[in-house]
Each structure stands twice: as C-alpha cells, then as structure tokens.
Tab-separated table of C-alpha atoms and ligand atoms in Angstrom:
chain	number	residue	atom	x	y	z
A	1	MET	CA	-224.635	-240.519	-104.801
A	2	ALA	CA	-222.926	-238.771	-107.753
A	3	HIS	CA	-225.182	-235.850	-107.117
A	4	LEU	CA	-224.126	-235.835	-103.466
A	5	GLN	CA	-220.455	-235.907	-104.428
A	6	GLN	CA	-220.891	-232.960	-106.766
A	7	ASP	CA	-222.451	-230.737	-104.174
A	8	PRO	CA	-219.312	-229.924	-102.172
A	9	CYS	CA	-217.513	-228.868	-105.403
A	10	VAL	CA	-220.341	-226.582	-106.391
A	11	SER	CA	-220.591	-225.070	-102.949
A	12	SER	CA	-216.811	-224.675	-102.577
A	13	ALA	CA	-216.629	-222.891	-105.967
A	14	GLY	CA	-219.567	-220.772	-104.895
A	15	TYR	CA	-217.824	-220.060	-101.625
A	16	ARG	CA	-214.636	-219.043	-103.450
A	17	LEU	CA	-216.662	-216.699	-105.648
A	18	GLY	CA	-218.333	-215.234	-102.557
A	19	GLU	CA	-214.938	-214.810	-100.921
A	20	ALA	CA	-213.553	-212.992	-103.966
A	21	GLY	CA	-216.625	-210.745	-104.033
A	22	ALA	CA	-216.243	-209.964	-100.357
A	23	GLU	CA	-212.539	-209.147	-100.825
A	24	HIS	CA	-213.392	-206.876	-103.754
A	25	ARG	CA	-216.070	-205.101	-101.728
A	26	ALA	CA	-213.683	-204.698	-98.776
A	27	LEU	CA	-211.072	-203.198	-101.108
A	28	LEU	CA	-213.621	-200.786	-102.585
A	29	ALA	CA	-214.809	-199.820	-99.098
A	30	GLU	CA	-211.207	-199.131	-98.047
A	31	GLN	CA	-210.557	-197.040	-101.146
A	32	MET	CA	-213.743	-195.086	-100.533
A	33	LEU	CA	-212.730	-194.537	-96.898
A	34	GLY	CA	-209.375	-193.198	-98.111
A	35	ILE	CA	-211.004	-190.780	-100.579
A	36	VAL	CA	-213.683	-189.539	-98.182
A	37	SER	CA	-211.265	-189.074	-95.264
A	38	HIS	CA	-208.903	-187.167	-97.565
A	39	ASP	CA	-211.627	-184.956	-99.073
A	40	LEU	CA	-213.206	-184.185	-95.707
A	41	ARG	CA	-210.062	-182.456	-94.474
A	42	ASN	CA	-210.434	-179.268	-96.574
A	43	PRO	CA	-214.059	-178.483	-95.639
A	44	LEU	CA	-213.284	-179.217	-91.992
A	45	LEU	CA	-210.295	-176.883	-92.112
A	46	ALA	CA	-212.516	-174.202	-93.713
A	47	ILE	CA	-215.116	-174.576	-90.924
A	48	ARG	CA	-212.440	-174.320	-88.216
A	49	MET	CA	-210.787	-171.252	-89.799
A	50	ALA	CA	-214.147	-169.477	-90.260
A	51	ALA	CA	-215.178	-170.258	-86.666
A	52	GLY	CA	-211.819	-168.905	-85.484
A	53	ILE	CA	-212.369	-165.621	-87.364
A	54	LEU	CA	-215.911	-165.280	-85.967
A	55	ALA	CA	-214.664	-166.100	-82.457
A	56	ARG	CA	-212.169	-163.227	-82.582
A	57	ARG	CA	-215.017	-160.800	-83.473
A	58	ALA	CA	-217.625	-162.254	-81.114
A	59	GLN	CA	-219.017	-159.908	-78.460
A	60	GLU	CA	-221.377	-162.151	-76.534
A	61	PRO	CA	-219.932	-164.764	-74.113
A	62	ARG	CA	-222.524	-167.321	-75.290
A	63	THR	CA	-221.437	-166.861	-78.941
A	64	THR	CA	-217.768	-167.217	-77.938
A	65	GLN	CA	-218.602	-170.399	-76.046
A	66	LEU	CA	-220.517	-171.907	-78.966
A	67	LEU	CA	-217.757	-171.039	-81.429
A	68	ALA	CA	-215.157	-172.625	-79.114
A	69	GLN	CA	-217.310	-175.755	-79.107
A	70	ILE	CA	-217.470	-175.733	-82.934
A	71	ILE	CA	-213.673	-175.376	-83.123
A	72	GLN	CA	-213.096	-178.214	-80.651
A	73	SER	CA	-215.514	-180.577	-82.392
A	74	THR	CA	-214.039	-179.735	-85.797
A	75	GLN	CA	-210.517	-180.469	-84.504
A	76	ARG	CA	-211.733	-183.853	-83.334
A	77	ALA	CA	-213.312	-184.577	-86.719
A	78	GLU	CA	-210.072	-183.459	-88.427
A	79	ARG	CA	-208.058	-185.857	-86.260
A	80	LEU	CA	-210.430	-188.708	-87.071
A	81	ALA	CA	-210.207	-187.971	-90.821
A	82	ALA	CA	-206.389	-187.820	-90.608
A	83	ASP	CA	-206.247	-191.129	-88.676
A	84	LEU	CA	-208.494	-192.847	-91.233
A	85	GLN	CA	-206.392	-191.496	-94.072
A	86	ASP	CA	-203.206	-192.828	-92.426
A	87	PHE	CA	-204.894	-196.181	-91.841
A	88	CYS	CA	-205.856	-196.447	-95.530
A	89	GLN	CA	-202.336	-195.477	-96.571
A	90	VAL	CA	-200.796	-198.242	-94.442
A	91	ARG	CA	-203.407	-200.799	-95.549
A	92	GLY	CA	-202.688	-199.846	-99.154
A	93	GLY	CA	-199.098	-201.019	-98.556
A	94	ARG	CA	-197.574	-197.574	-98.892
A	95	GLY	CA	-196.531	-197.157	-95.238
A	96	LEU	CA	-196.600	-193.759	-93.580
A	97	ALA	CA	-194.766	-191.020	-95.413
A	98	ILE	CA	-192.260	-189.206	-93.198
A	99	LEU	CA	-189.750	-186.460	-93.857
A	100	PRO	CA	-187.001	-186.699	-91.209
A	101	VAL	CA	-184.994	-183.481	-90.807
A	102	PRO	CA	-182.166	-183.018	-88.246
A	103	GLY	CA	-183.307	-180.631	-85.524
A	104	ASP	CA	-183.488	-179.806	-81.820
A	105	PHE	CA	-185.470	-182.746	-80.438
A	106	GLN	CA	-186.115	-181.288	-76.967
A	107	GLN	CA	-187.321	-178.020	-78.486
A	108	ALA	CA	-189.671	-179.926	-80.819
A	109	VAL	CA	-191.126	-181.951	-77.932
A	110	ALA	CA	-191.567	-178.722	-75.930
A	111	SER	CA	-193.489	-177.078	-78.792
A	112	CYS	CA	-195.717	-180.171	-79.280
A	113	LEU	CA	-196.540	-180.065	-75.560
A	114	ASP	CA	-197.328	-176.325	-75.707
A	115	GLU	CA	-199.904	-177.104	-78.413
A	116	LEU	CA	-201.343	-180.005	-76.424
A	117	ARG	CA	-201.693	-177.838	-73.297
A	118	LEU	CA	-204.245	-175.786	-75.253
A	119	SER	CA	-206.371	-178.905	-75.837
A	120	PHE	CA	-205.838	-180.392	-72.358
A	121	ALA	CA	-206.037	-177.228	-70.300
A	122	ASN	CA	-207.005	-179.070	-67.096
A	123	VAL	CA	-204.138	-181.546	-67.195
A	124	THR	CA	-200.608	-181.015	-65.846
A	125	LEU	CA	-198.323	-181.985	-68.728
A	126	ARG	CA	-194.681	-182.308	-67.629
A	127	HIS	CA	-191.672	-182.377	-69.920
A	128	VAL	CA	-188.586	-184.183	-68.570
A	129	ARG	CA	-185.474	-183.485	-70.659
A	130	LEU	CA	-182.686	-186.062	-70.610
A	131	GLY	CA	-179.829	-185.067	-72.901
A	132	GLU	CA	-179.609	-182.440	-75.609
A	133	GLY	CA	-178.636	-182.473	-79.254
A	134	ARG	CA	-179.791	-182.870	-82.796
A	135	VAL	CA	-181.929	-185.778	-83.924
A	136	ALA	CA	-183.413	-186.573	-87.351
A	137	PHE	CA	-187.202	-186.754	-87.069
A	138	ASP	CA	-190.405	-185.683	-88.821
A	139	HIS	CA	-191.750	-182.806	-86.738
A	140	ASP	CA	-195.450	-183.174	-87.642
A	141	ARG	CA	-195.395	-186.941	-87.172
A	142	LEU	CA	-193.594	-186.569	-83.830
A	143	CYS	CA	-196.363	-184.213	-82.647
A	144	GLN	CA	-199.017	-186.647	-83.925
A	145	LEU	CA	-197.331	-189.516	-82.051
A	146	ILE	CA	-197.023	-187.546	-78.796
A	147	GLY	CA	-200.582	-186.231	-79.236
A	148	ASN	CA	-201.973	-189.766	-79.570
A	149	LEU	CA	-200.074	-191.018	-76.501
A	150	VAL	CA	-200.920	-187.962	-74.384
A	151	GLY	CA	-204.575	-188.171	-75.507
A	152	ASN	CA	-204.643	-191.774	-74.304
A	153	ALA	CA	-202.904	-190.934	-71.016
A	154	VAL	CA	-205.568	-188.290	-70.358
A	155	ALA	CA	-208.485	-190.477	-71.492
A	156	TYR	CA	-207.505	-193.672	-69.683
A	157	GLY	CA	-205.210	-192.466	-66.885
A	158	HIS	CA	-206.164	-191.443	-63.365
A	159	PRO	CA	-208.336	-188.292	-63.679
A	160	GLY	CA	-206.477	-185.180	-62.577
A	161	ALA	CA	-203.083	-186.903	-62.254
A	162	PRO	CA	-200.152	-185.370	-64.171
A	163	VAL	CA	-198.954	-186.826	-67.452
A	164	THR	CA	-195.172	-186.947	-67.891
A	165	VAL	CA	-193.455	-186.855	-71.262
A	166	THR	CA	-189.783	-187.796	-71.102
A	167	ALA	CA	-187.571	-187.054	-74.096
A	168	HIS	CA	-184.200	-188.789	-73.976
A	169	ILE	CA	-181.293	-188.282	-76.341
A	170	GLY	CA	-178.610	-190.974	-76.160
A	171	VAL	CA	-175.425	-191.469	-78.167
A	172	ALA	CA	-177.089	-193.339	-81.028
A	173	SER	CA	-180.795	-193.268	-80.245
A	174	ALA	CA	-183.546	-190.933	-79.113
A	175	SER	CA	-186.741	-191.776	-77.288
A	176	VAL	CA	-189.956	-190.248	-76.104
A	177	SER	CA	-192.091	-191.832	-73.382
A	178	VAL	CA	-195.464	-190.885	-72.010
A	179	HIS	CA	-196.412	-191.891	-68.481
A	180	ASN	CA	-199.693	-191.830	-66.585
A	181	LEU	CA	-201.003	-193.314	-63.382
A	182	GLY	CA	-204.279	-195.219	-63.241
A	183	MET	CA	-205.769	-198.580	-64.029
A	184	PRO	CA	-203.126	-200.752	-65.735
A	185	ILE	CA	-203.608	-202.445	-69.094
A	186	THR	CA	-204.051	-206.199	-68.716
A	187	HIS	CA	-201.363	-208.525	-70.047
A	188	ALA	CA	-203.819	-210.137	-72.481
A	189	HIS	CA	-204.846	-206.764	-73.877
A	190	ILE	CA	-201.238	-205.543	-74.363
A	191	SER	CA	-200.501	-208.033	-77.159
A	192	GLU	CA	-203.281	-206.653	-79.385
A	193	LEU	CA	-203.151	-202.942	-78.438
A	194	PHE	CA	-201.315	-201.854	-81.564
A	195	GLU	CA	-203.734	-203.548	-83.965
A	196	PRO	CA	-206.231	-201.240	-85.714
A	197	MET	CA	-209.758	-200.915	-84.241
A	198	VAL	CA	-208.764	-202.368	-80.873
A	199	ARG	CA	-210.298	-200.383	-78.040
A	200	GLY	CA	-210.808	-200.902	-74.372
A	201	TYR	CA	-213.435	-199.407	-72.139
A	202	SER	CA	-213.576	-195.733	-71.188
A	203	GLN	CA	-216.343	-193.473	-70.007
A	204	ASN	CA	-214.640	-190.489	-71.574
A	205	VAL	CA	-216.066	-190.954	-75.070
A	206	ALA	CA	-215.290	-187.353	-76.019
A	207	LEU	CA	-211.579	-188.173	-76.219
A	208	ARG	CA	-211.858	-191.348	-78.290
A	209	SER	CA	-212.567	-192.294	-81.864
A	210	VAL	CA	-212.080	-195.610	-83.612
A	211	GLY	CA	-209.110	-197.347	-82.006
A	212	LEU	CA	-206.468	-196.222	-84.490
A	213	GLY	CA	-204.262	-194.100	-82.196
A	214	LEU	CA	-201.750	-196.773	-81.139
A	215	PHE	CA	-201.750	-198.396	-84.590
A	216	ILE	CA	-200.617	-195.050	-86.004
A	217	VAL	CA	-198.079	-194.540	-83.185
A	218	ARG	CA	-196.464	-197.843	-84.137
A	219	GLN	CA	-196.457	-196.928	-87.846
A	220	ILE	CA	-194.796	-193.575	-87.107
A	221	ALA	CA	-192.196	-195.314	-84.879
A	222	ARG	CA	-191.463	-197.857	-87.623
A	223	ALA	CA	-191.236	-195.179	-90.306
A	224	HIS	CA	-188.404	-193.737	-88.136
A	225	HIS	CA	-186.854	-197.258	-87.975
A	226	GLY	CA	-187.914	-197.430	-84.347
A	227	GLU	CA	-190.351	-199.347	-82.172
A	228	VAL	CA	-192.916	-198.697	-79.477
A	229	THR	CA	-193.212	-200.650	-76.218
A	230	VAL	CA	-195.500	-200.448	-73.202
A	231	HIS	CA	-195.122	-201.247	-69.494
A	232	SER	CA	-198.144	-201.145	-67.263
A	233	SER	CA	-198.732	-201.955	-63.588
A	234	TRP	CA	-200.735	-200.603	-60.646
A	235	ARG	CA	-197.604	-199.516	-58.843
A	236	ALA	CA	-195.638	-197.904	-61.708
A	237	GLY	CA	-198.532	-196.767	-63.901
A	238	THR	CA	-198.515	-197.000	-67.691
A	239	THR	CA	-195.611	-195.910	-69.885
A	240	PHE	CA	-195.531	-196.023	-73.675
A	241	SER	CA	-191.994	-195.560	-75.060
A	242	VAL	CA	-190.898	-194.964	-78.617
A	243	VAL	CA	-187.193	-195.470	-79.379
A	244	PHE	CA	-185.601	-194.753	-82.744
A	245	PRO	CA	-182.088	-194.119	-84.105
A	246	ARG	CA	-180.832	-190.505	-83.866
A	247	ASN	CA	-180.150	-190.586	-87.566
A	248	CYS	CA	-183.013	-192.583	-89.033
A	249	SER	CA	-182.633	-191.440	-92.650
B	1	ATP	N1	-202.340	-194.895	-71.263
B	1	ATP	C1	-203.258	-195.869	-71.321
B	1	ATP	N2	-203.730	-196.413	-70.171
B	1	ATP	C2	-204.651	-197.400	-70.203
B	1	ATP	N3	-205.168	-197.922	-71.339
B	1	ATP	C3	-204.734	-197.430	-72.514
B	1	ATP	C4	-203.757	-196.384	-72.555
B	1	ATP	N4	-203.514	-196.106	-73.858
B	1	ATP	C5	-204.311	-196.925	-74.577
B	1	ATP	N5	-205.038	-197.715	-73.787
B	1	ATP	C6	-206.002	-198.751	-74.221
B	1	ATP	O1	-205.692	-199.117	-75.552
B	1	ATP	C7	-206.848	-198.979	-76.408
B	1	ATP	C8	-206.387	-198.619	-77.802
B	1	ATP	O2	-205.854	-197.291	-77.817
B	1	ATP	P1	-205.905	-196.464	-79.160
B	1	ATP	O3	-205.268	-195.145	-78.909
B	1	ATP	O4	-205.340	-197.290	-80.260
B	1	ATP	O5	-207.456	-196.312	-79.469
B	1	ATP	P2	-208.562	-195.380	-78.776
B	1	ATP	O6	-207.892	-194.420	-77.825
B	1	ATP	O7	-209.623	-196.274	-78.213
B	1	ATP	O8	-209.186	-194.586	-80.013
B	1	ATP	P3	-208.460	-193.434	-80.879
B	1	ATP	O9	-207.030	-193.305	-80.395
B	1	ATP	O10	-208.555	-193.891	-82.283
B	1	ATP	O11	-209.229	-192.196	-80.590
B	1	ATP	C9	-207.689	-197.929	-75.719
B	1	ATP	O12	-209.061	-198.046	-76.087
B	1	ATP	C10	-207.445	-198.241	-74.241
B	1	ATP	O13	-208.275	-199.296	-73.810
B	2	MG	MG1	-206.270	-193.237	-78.510
C-alpha cells in the first residue's frame, strides 16, 4: 500500500523533470531557429544578387528564365527566413523593433505597391487614397505588413479578381486595408488567425510558408500602437484593416 502511495509522487516528480527538459529543449530549438534564420539571410542575399548580375548578362531566353526562377525562389526563402527571425524575436519577449519616422503615408503605400506589382504581375493591385498628410510609421515594416496582406489576398482570394489597398489618413489615426473577393473566412477560424502557425487550406502552395504572415502583421500593428481587424463575408469579400495613431512614437 505504502509502495502504491509512493508511486504517484515518483511519477509526478519524473513528469516535472520531463516537463522541464522539454521546455529547455523547446527554448534551445527556438534559439537555434533564430540563429539559423538570421544567418541564412546573407547567403540568400548573395545568391539573389549574383543571379541578378548573371540575368542582366544572359543571352539565351532559357538562361534568363532559369535565373528569374532562382531569383523568385530565393526571394521566397528570404521572406521565410525574415518571418522566422521576427517570430523568434517576438517569442524571445523583445517585440518587433520599429523605427517610426514622419513621412508621406500615401507615397509610401504607393511605392510598396509598385514593388509588389513586380511580384504579382498578373494581379490588378489598386490603391485608393483617402486623405493626405504626414504620418509616423516604419517604412520597411509598413511594406512588410502590406506585402503579407496582399500575398494572402492573392493566395486565398478569387483568382484573377483585383486586390484593393485603401490608405486612409484621418485627424488622429491612419489606416491601411486590403480587400479581396473570394471564399470568406469562417467565424471559428477568425478567432485564431493571428496566432503563429495557423493556416487554412489553399492549393496555391507556392505563395505560402509556415502560417506566420498574420502573426507578424499583428505584431507590426501593435509596435505602431495599433491593431488589426478582419471582416469576411461572401457578399463583401475579405478585408484586413490595420489602424494606428498618426503619431505613434
Ligand atoms: N485574404 C484572405 N482570405 C481568405 N483566407 C485568408 C486570407 N488571409 C489569410 N487567410 C487564412 O488565414 C491563414 C493564416 O494566414 P497567414 O498569412 O498567417 O499564414 P499563411 O498565408 O498560411 O502562411 P505565410 O503567410 O506564413 O506564408 C491562411 O492560411 C488562410 O487560411
Ligand atoms: Mg500569408
């Protein structure tokens, strides 16, 4: 009987030890992920730059095509490495680093969309401007946020339908929303969308990675003291909106 009473203590201590070991291993794995994703960025950049140089000198159409493929795949790998690095930074409790600088918000959105049109050449990307003026924001992070939302709109929206990016500047706040038509997101799915590694179903695997896009969008919004919301229905389509104060610093 005494022996029987001892057993739960032994197994619960053993369980606690196992739990601590698992936590330690998870921490190590996360640190390793952070280091590898960081260190991968330089070689990937080197591959993309070298392919770009070769592409400018290429004579044969087949060589040009293959180099374009290398550049596209490398950009995708770079985005994945950057997403993983951001994920590790947030998990490490450091939050996303941003450098908000007052600037022309509409102009910044326009230049992000110009860049995205190169990646999504077959998609009509519209820019609706509501209001003008200066807003404090981190330019690179704004482009990353819009890129993630536009990438999703293209991947999960109705194929061939336009994607509309609306930038609004109000008296005290600024916002950017991305709209697409297509199959709506279910109510049950909406509550967990912004958690890391949450992914739905899509046939277009080429445009997807690990389910970090919306997690990072929310972190960028919060770093600007803002928030992201989503509305989705068959009739109205899907709109992700990020609202943040005009002067977030
Ligand atoms: N505009 C959208 N319309 C319909 N579903 C969407 C839309 N945007 C996101 N989703 C759903 O939310 C899920 C999570 O999106 P998220 O961007 O976080 O990850 P992902 O696109 O799967 O991968 P990653 O962005 O890391 O490449 C998607 O897998 C998809 O199911
Ligand atoms: Mg995504």
